[in-house]
CSV table of C-alpha atoms and ligand atoms in Angstrom, one decimal:
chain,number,residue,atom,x,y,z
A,1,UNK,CA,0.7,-13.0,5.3
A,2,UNK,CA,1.8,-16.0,8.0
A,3,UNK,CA,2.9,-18.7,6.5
A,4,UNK,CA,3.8,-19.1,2.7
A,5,UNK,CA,3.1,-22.7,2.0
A,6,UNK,CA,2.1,-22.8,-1.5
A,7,UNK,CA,0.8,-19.8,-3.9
A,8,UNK,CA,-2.6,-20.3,-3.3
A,9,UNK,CA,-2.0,-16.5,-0.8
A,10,UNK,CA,-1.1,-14.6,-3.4
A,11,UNK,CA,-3.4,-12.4,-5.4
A,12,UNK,CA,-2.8,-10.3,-7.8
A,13,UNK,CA,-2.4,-6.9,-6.3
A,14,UNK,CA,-0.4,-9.1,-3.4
A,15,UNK,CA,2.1,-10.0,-6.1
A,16,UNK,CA,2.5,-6.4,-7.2
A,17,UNK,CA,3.2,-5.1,-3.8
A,18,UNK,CA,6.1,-7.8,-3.4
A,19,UNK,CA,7.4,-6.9,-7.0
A,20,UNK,CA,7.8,-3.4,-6.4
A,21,UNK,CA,9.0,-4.1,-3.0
A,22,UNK,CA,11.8,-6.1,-4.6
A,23,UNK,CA,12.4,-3.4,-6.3
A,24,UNK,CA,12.5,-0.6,-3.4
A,25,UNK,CA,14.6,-3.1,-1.1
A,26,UNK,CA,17.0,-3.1,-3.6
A,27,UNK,CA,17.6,-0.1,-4.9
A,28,UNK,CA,17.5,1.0,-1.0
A,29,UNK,CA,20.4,-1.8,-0.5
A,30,UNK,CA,22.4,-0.2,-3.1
A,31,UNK,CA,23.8,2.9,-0.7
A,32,UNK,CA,25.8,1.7,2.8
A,33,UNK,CA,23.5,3.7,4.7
A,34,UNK,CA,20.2,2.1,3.2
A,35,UNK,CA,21.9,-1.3,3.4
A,36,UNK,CA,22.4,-0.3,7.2
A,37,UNK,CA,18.8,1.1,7.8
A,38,UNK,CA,17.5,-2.7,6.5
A,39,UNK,CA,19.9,-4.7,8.8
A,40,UNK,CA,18.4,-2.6,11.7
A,41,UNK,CA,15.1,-3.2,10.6
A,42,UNK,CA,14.8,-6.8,12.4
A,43,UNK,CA,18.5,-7.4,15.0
A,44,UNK,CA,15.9,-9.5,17.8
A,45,UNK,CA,14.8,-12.0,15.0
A,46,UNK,CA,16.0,-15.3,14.8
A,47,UNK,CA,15.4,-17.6,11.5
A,48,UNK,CA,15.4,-21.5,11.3
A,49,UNK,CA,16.8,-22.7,7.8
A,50,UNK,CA,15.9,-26.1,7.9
A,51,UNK,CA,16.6,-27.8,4.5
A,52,UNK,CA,16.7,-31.9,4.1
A,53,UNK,CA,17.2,-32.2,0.4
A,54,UNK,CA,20.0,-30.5,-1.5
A,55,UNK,CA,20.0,-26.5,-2.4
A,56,UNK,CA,22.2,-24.0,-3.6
A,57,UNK,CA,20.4,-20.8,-4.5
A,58,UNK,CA,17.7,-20.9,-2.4
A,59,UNK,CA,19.2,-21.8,0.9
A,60,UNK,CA,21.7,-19.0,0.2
A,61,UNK,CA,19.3,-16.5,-1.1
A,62,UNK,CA,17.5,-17.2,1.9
A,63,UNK,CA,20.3,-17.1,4.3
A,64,UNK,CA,21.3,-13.8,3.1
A,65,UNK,CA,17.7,-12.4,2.6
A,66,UNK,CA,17.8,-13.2,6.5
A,67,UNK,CA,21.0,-11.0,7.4
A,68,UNK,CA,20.0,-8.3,5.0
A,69,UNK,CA,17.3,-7.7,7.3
A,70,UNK,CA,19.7,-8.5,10.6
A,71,UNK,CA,18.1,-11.9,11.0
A,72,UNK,CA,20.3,-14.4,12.7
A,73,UNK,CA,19.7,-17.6,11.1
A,74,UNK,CA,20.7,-21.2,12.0
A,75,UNK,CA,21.0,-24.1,9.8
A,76,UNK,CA,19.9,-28.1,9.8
A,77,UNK,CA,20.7,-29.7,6.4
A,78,UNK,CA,21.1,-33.3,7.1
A,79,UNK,CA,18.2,-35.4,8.9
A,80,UNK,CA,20.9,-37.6,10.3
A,81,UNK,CA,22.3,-35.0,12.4
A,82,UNK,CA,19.3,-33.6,14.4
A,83,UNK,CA,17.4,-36.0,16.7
A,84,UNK,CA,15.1,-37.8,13.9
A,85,UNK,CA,17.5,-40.0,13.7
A,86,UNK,CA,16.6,-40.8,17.4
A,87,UNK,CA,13.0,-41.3,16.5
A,88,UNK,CA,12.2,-38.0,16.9
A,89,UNK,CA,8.8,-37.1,15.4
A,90,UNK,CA,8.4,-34.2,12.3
A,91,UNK,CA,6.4,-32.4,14.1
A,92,UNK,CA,8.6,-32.8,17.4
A,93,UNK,CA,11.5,-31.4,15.4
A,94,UNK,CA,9.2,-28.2,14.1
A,95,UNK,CA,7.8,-27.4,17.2
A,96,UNK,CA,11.6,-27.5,19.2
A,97,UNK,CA,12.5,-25.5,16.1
A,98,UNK,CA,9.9,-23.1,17.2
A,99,UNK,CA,10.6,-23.1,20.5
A,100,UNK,CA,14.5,-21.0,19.8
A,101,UNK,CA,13.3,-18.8,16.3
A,102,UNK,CA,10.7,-16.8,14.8
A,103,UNK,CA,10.9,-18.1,11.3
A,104,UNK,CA,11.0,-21.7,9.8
A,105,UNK,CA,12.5,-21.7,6.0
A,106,UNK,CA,11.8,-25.5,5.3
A,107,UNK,CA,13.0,-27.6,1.9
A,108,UNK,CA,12.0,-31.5,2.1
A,109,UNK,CA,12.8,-34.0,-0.5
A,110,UNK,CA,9.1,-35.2,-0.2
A,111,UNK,CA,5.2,-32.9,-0.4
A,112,UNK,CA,3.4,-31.8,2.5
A,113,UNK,CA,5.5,-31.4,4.9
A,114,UNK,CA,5.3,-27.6,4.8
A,115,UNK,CA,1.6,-27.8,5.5
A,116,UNK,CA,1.8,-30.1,8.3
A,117,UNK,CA,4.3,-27.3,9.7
A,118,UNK,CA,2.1,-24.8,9.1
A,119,UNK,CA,-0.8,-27.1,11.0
A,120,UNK,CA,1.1,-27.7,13.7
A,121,UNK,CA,2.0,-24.1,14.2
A,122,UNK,CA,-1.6,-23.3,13.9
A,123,UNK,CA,-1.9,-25.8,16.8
A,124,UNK,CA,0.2,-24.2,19.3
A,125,UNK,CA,0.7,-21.1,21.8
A,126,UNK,CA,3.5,-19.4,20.7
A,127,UNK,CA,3.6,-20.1,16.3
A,128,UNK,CA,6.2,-19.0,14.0
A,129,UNK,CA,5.8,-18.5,9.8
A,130,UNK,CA,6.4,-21.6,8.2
A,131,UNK,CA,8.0,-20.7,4.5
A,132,UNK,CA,7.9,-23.1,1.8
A,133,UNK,CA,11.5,-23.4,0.3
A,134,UNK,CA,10.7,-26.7,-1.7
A,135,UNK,CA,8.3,-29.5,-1.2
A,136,UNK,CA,9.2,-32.8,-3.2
A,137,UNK,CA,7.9,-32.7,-6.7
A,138,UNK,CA,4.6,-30.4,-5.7
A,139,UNK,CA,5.3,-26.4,-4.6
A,140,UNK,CA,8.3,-23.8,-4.7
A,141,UNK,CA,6.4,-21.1,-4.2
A,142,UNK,CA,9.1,-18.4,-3.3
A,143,UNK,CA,11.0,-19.7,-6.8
A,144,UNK,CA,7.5,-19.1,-8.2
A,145,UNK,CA,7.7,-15.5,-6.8
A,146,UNK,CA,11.0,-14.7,-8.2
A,147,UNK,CA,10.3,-16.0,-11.7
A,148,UNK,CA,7.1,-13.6,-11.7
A,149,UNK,CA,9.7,-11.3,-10.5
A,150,UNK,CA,11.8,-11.7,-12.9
A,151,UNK,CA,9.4,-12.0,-16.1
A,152,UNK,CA,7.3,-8.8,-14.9
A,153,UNK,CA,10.7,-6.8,-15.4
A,154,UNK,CA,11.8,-8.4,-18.6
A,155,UNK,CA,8.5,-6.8,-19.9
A,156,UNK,CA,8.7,-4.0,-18.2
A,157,UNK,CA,8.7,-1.7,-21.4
A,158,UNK,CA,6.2,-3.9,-23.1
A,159,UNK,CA,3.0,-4.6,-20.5
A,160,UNK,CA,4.2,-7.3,-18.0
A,161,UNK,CA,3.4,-10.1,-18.1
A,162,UNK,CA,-0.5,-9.6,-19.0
A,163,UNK,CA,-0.8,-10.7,-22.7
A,164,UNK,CA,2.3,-12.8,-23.0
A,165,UNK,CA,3.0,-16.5,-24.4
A,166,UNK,CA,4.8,-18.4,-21.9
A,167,UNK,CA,6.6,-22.1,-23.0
A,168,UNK,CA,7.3,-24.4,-20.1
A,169,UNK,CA,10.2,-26.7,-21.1
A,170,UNK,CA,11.4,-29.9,-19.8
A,171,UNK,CA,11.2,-32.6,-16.9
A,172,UNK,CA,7.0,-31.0,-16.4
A,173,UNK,CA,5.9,-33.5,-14.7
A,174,UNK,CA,8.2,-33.3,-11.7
A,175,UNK,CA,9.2,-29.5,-11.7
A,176,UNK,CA,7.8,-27.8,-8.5
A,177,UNK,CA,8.9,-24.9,-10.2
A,178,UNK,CA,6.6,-25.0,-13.5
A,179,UNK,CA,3.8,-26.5,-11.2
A,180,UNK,CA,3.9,-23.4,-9.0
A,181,UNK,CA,4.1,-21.4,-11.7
A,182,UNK,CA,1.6,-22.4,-13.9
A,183,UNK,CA,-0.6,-21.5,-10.5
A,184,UNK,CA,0.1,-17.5,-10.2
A,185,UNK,CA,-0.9,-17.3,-14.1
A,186,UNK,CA,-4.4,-17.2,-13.0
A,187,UNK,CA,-3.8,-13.5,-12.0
A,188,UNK,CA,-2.4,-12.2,-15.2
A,189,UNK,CA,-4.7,-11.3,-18.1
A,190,UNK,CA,-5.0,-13.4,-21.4
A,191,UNK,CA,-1.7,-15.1,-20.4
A,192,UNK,CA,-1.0,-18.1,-23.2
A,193,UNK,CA,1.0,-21.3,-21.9
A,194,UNK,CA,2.5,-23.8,-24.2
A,195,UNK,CA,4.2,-27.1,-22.6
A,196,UNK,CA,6.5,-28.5,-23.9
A,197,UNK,CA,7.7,-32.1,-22.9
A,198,UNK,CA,9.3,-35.1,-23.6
A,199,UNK,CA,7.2,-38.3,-24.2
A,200,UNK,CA,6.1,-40.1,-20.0
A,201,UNK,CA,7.3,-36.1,-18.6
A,202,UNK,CA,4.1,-33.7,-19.5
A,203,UNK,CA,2.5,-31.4,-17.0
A,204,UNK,CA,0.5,-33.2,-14.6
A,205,UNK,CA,-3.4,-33.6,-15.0
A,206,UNK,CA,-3.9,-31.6,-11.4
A,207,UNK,CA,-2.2,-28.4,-13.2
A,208,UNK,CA,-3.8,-29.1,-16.1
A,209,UNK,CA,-7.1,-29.4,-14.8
A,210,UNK,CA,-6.4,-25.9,-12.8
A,211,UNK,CA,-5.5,-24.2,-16.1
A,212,UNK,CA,-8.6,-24.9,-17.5
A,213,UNK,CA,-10.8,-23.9,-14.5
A,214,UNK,CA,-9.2,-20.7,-14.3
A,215,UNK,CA,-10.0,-19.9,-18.3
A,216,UNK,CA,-5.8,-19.9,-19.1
A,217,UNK,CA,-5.8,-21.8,-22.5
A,218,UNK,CA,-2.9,-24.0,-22.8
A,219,UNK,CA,-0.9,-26.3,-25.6
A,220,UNK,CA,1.0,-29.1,-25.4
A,221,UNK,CA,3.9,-30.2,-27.5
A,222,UNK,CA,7.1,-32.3,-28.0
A,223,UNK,CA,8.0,-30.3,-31.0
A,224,UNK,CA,10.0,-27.2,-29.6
A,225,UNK,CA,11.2,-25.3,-32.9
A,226,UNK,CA,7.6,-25.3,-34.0
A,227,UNK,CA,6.7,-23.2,-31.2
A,228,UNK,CA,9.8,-21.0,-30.1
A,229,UNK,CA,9.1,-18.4,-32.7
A,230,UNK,CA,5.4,-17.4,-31.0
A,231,UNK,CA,7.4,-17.4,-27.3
A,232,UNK,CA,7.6,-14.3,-25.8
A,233,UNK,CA,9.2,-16.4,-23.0
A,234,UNK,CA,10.7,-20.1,-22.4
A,235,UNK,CA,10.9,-21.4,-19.3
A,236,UNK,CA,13.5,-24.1,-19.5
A,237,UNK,CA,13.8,-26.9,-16.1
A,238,UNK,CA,15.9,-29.8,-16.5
A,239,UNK,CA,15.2,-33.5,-16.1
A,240,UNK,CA,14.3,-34.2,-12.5
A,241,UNK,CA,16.3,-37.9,-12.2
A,242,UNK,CA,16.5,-37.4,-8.4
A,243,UNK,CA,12.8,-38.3,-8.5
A,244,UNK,CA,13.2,-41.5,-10.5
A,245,UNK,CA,12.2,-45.0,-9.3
A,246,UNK,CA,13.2,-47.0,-12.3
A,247,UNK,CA,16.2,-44.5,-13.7
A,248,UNK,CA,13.4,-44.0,-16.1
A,249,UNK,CA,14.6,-40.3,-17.3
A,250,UNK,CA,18.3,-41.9,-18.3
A,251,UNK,CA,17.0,-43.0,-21.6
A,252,UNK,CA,15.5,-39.5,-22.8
A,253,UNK,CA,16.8,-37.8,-25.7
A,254,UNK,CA,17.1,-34.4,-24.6
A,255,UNK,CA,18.3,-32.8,-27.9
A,256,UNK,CA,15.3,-31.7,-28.5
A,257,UNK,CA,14.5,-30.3,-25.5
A,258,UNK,CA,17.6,-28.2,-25.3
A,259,UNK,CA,18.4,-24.4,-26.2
A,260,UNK,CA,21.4,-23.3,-28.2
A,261,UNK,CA,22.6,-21.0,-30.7
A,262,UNK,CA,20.3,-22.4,-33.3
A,263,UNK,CA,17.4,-22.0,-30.6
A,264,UNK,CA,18.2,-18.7,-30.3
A,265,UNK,CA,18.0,-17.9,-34.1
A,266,UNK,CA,14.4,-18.6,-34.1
A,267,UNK,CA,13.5,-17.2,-30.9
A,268,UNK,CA,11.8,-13.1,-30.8
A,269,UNK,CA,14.2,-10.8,-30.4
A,270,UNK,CA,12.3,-9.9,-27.2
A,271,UNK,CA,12.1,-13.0,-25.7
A,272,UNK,CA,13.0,-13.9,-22.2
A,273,UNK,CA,15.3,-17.6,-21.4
A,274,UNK,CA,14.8,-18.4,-18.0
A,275,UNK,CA,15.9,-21.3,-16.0
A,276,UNK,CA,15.2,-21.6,-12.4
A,277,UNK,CA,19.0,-23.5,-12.5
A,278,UNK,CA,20.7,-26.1,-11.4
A,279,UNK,CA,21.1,-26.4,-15.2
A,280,UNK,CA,22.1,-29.9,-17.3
A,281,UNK,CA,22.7,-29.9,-20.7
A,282,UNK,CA,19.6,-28.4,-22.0
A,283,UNK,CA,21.1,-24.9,-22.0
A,284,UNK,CA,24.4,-24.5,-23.5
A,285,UNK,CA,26.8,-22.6,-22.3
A,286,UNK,CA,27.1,-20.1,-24.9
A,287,UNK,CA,23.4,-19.1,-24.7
A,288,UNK,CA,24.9,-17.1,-21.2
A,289,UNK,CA,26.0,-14.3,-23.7
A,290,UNK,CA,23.0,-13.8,-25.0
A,291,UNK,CA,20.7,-10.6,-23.7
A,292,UNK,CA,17.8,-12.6,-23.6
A,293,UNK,CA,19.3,-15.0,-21.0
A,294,UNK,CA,18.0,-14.2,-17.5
A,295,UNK,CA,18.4,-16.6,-15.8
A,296,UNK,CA,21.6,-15.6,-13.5
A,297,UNK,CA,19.4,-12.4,-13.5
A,298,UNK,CA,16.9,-14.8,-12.1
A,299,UNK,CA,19.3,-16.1,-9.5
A,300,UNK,CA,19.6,-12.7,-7.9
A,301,UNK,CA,16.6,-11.8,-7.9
A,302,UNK,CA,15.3,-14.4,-5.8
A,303,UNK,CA,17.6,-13.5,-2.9
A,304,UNK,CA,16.0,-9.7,-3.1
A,305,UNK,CA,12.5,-11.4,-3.4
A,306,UNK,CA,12.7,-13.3,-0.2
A,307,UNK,CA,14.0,-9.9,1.2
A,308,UNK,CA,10.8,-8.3,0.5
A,309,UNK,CA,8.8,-11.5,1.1
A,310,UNK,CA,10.2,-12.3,4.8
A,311,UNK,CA,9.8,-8.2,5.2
A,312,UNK,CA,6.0,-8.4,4.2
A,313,UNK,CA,5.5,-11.4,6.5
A,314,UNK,CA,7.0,-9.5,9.5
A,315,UNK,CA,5.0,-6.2,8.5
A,316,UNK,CA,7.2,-3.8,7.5
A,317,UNK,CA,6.4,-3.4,4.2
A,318,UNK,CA,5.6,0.7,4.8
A,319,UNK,CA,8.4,1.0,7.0
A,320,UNK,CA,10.9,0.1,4.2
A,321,UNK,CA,9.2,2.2,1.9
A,322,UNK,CA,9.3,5.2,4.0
A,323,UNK,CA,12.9,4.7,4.3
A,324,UNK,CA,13.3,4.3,0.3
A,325,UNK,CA,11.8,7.6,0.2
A,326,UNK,CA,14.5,9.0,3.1
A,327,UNK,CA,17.3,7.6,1.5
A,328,UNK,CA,16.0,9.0,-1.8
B,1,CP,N1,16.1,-23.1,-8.1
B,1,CP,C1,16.4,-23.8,-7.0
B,1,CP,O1,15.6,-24.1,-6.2
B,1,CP,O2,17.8,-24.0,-6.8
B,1,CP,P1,18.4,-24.8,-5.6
B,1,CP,O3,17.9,-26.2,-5.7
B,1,CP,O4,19.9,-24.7,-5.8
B,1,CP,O5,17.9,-24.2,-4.3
């Protein structure tokens, strides 16, 4: 593994590996001394977080994956104040990046632009990973990995993820996160999807299309409470109005697009609510209570994720586990 540009690179037994080394990194985090074997792990690395639309979680979950593994990391999160605002080029800006790290983590308001970083650092002497931390409307592929993450251990004591019906809630058409998603249910077995969308903000024809070359049947609704009670999961997004043109998400009713206590009535008892968060309205507050809420669960796990992910891209994937099985 290089660079991690969308989830096309992962494959099934791939995906295990980073799931159970999720798992191993964290459990080996847990004592001071296996917390201190993983920040020597990687002292002479430097990172790059360079992030030009708005994050929370996964800048921080990536800033601290970083120093969990003793990577220094330094930070552009504002265009205006590196030197595109002197006309400097994109791939100018990567390659001087490049030229002071070994990593790029890279979040633009607009697709591509990971991949042309990933070109260009195909293109010179001395590349560096390019990691995907969002790319406009199209890929999240490290979110991707945590929700995988995240689901595989909800079912833990009830076959994974093979076998499950997945709902896909919300703003569809402009969720990275669903998009990427819907892409890594190729590798799970008889895996069910059901979207559900308001009217103008379904699941885009290219996912759709890949759904059905890949043999994963899918449905499409508007009516949620007709489907919640065959969910063994529902992955709620909220309405993407950052992408709007014409404010044309401000007249949706989301009301029926929204989970609360009466959602949760009809709901298995089994059933996972996930969120990748920011949230809206669309999950009350109460629902936080609930067992089957995972989504803060969700929100750690992706900084314990990128742990393993940046680990496996530096190599040291066996070295970690051999000092799990010290520590142990
Ligand atoms: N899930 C997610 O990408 O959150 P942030 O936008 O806060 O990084």
């Amino acid at each position: 593994m290089f660079h991690v540009v969308d989830t096309s690179i992962f494959d099934r037994p791939t995906l295990d590996d980073l799931c159970d080394l999720t798992t191993v990194v964290r459990n080996l985090a847990k004592s001071p001394e296996g917390a201190r074997d993983l920040q020597r792990l990687l002292p002479t690395k430097r990172a790059m977080l360079y992030f030009t639309q708005p994050s929370t979680r996964t800048f921080l979950s990536m800033n601290n994956a970083c120093h969990v593994l003793g990577i220094r990391t330094s930070e552009i999160r504002d265009a205006s104040v590196s030197s595109e605002v002197k006309g400097e080029t994109f791939e100018d800006s990567i390659r001087t990046f490049s030229s002071y790290v070994d990593l790029i983590v890279m979040r633009t308001p607009d697709a591509g632009y990971a991949a042309r970083a990933a070109a260009l650092m195909d293109s010179i002497p001395r590349p560096v990973p390019i990691v995907n931390a969002g790319s406009g409307k199209d890929q999240h592929p490290t979110q991707a990995l945590l929700d995988i993450y995240t689901l595989e251990r909800s079912f833990e004591n009830c076959g994974g993820i093979d076998g499950k019906v997945i709902g896909m809630m919300g703003d569809l058409k402009r969720g990275r996160t669903v998009r990427s998603l819907s892409r890594l249910m190729r590798h799970y077995e008889r895996v069910k999807l059901v979207f559900i969308a308001p009217d103008g903000f379904e699941m885009e024809p290219d996912i759709k299309a890949f759904l059905t070359e890949n043999a994963i049947p899918f449905t499409e609704t508007g009516r949620l409470h007709d489907v919640l009670p065959d969910l063994d999961a529902i992955y709620v997004t909220r309405i993407q109005s950052e992408h709007d043109v014409d404010s044309e998400s401000s007249g949706v009713n989301l009301a029926p697009f929204t989970i609360g206590a009466h959602e949760l009535g009809l709901l298995k008892e089994t059933a996972a609510v996930m969120h990748p968060l920011p949230r809206g309205p669309e999950i009350a507050v109460e629902v936080d209570q609930d067992p089957r809420a995972m989504y803060w669960r969700q929100e750690r796990n992706g900084m314990w994720m990128r742990v393993a992910l940046i680990a496996t891209i530096f190599d040291l994937d066996q070295e970690i586990r051999e000092l799990a099985s010290r520590n142990s």
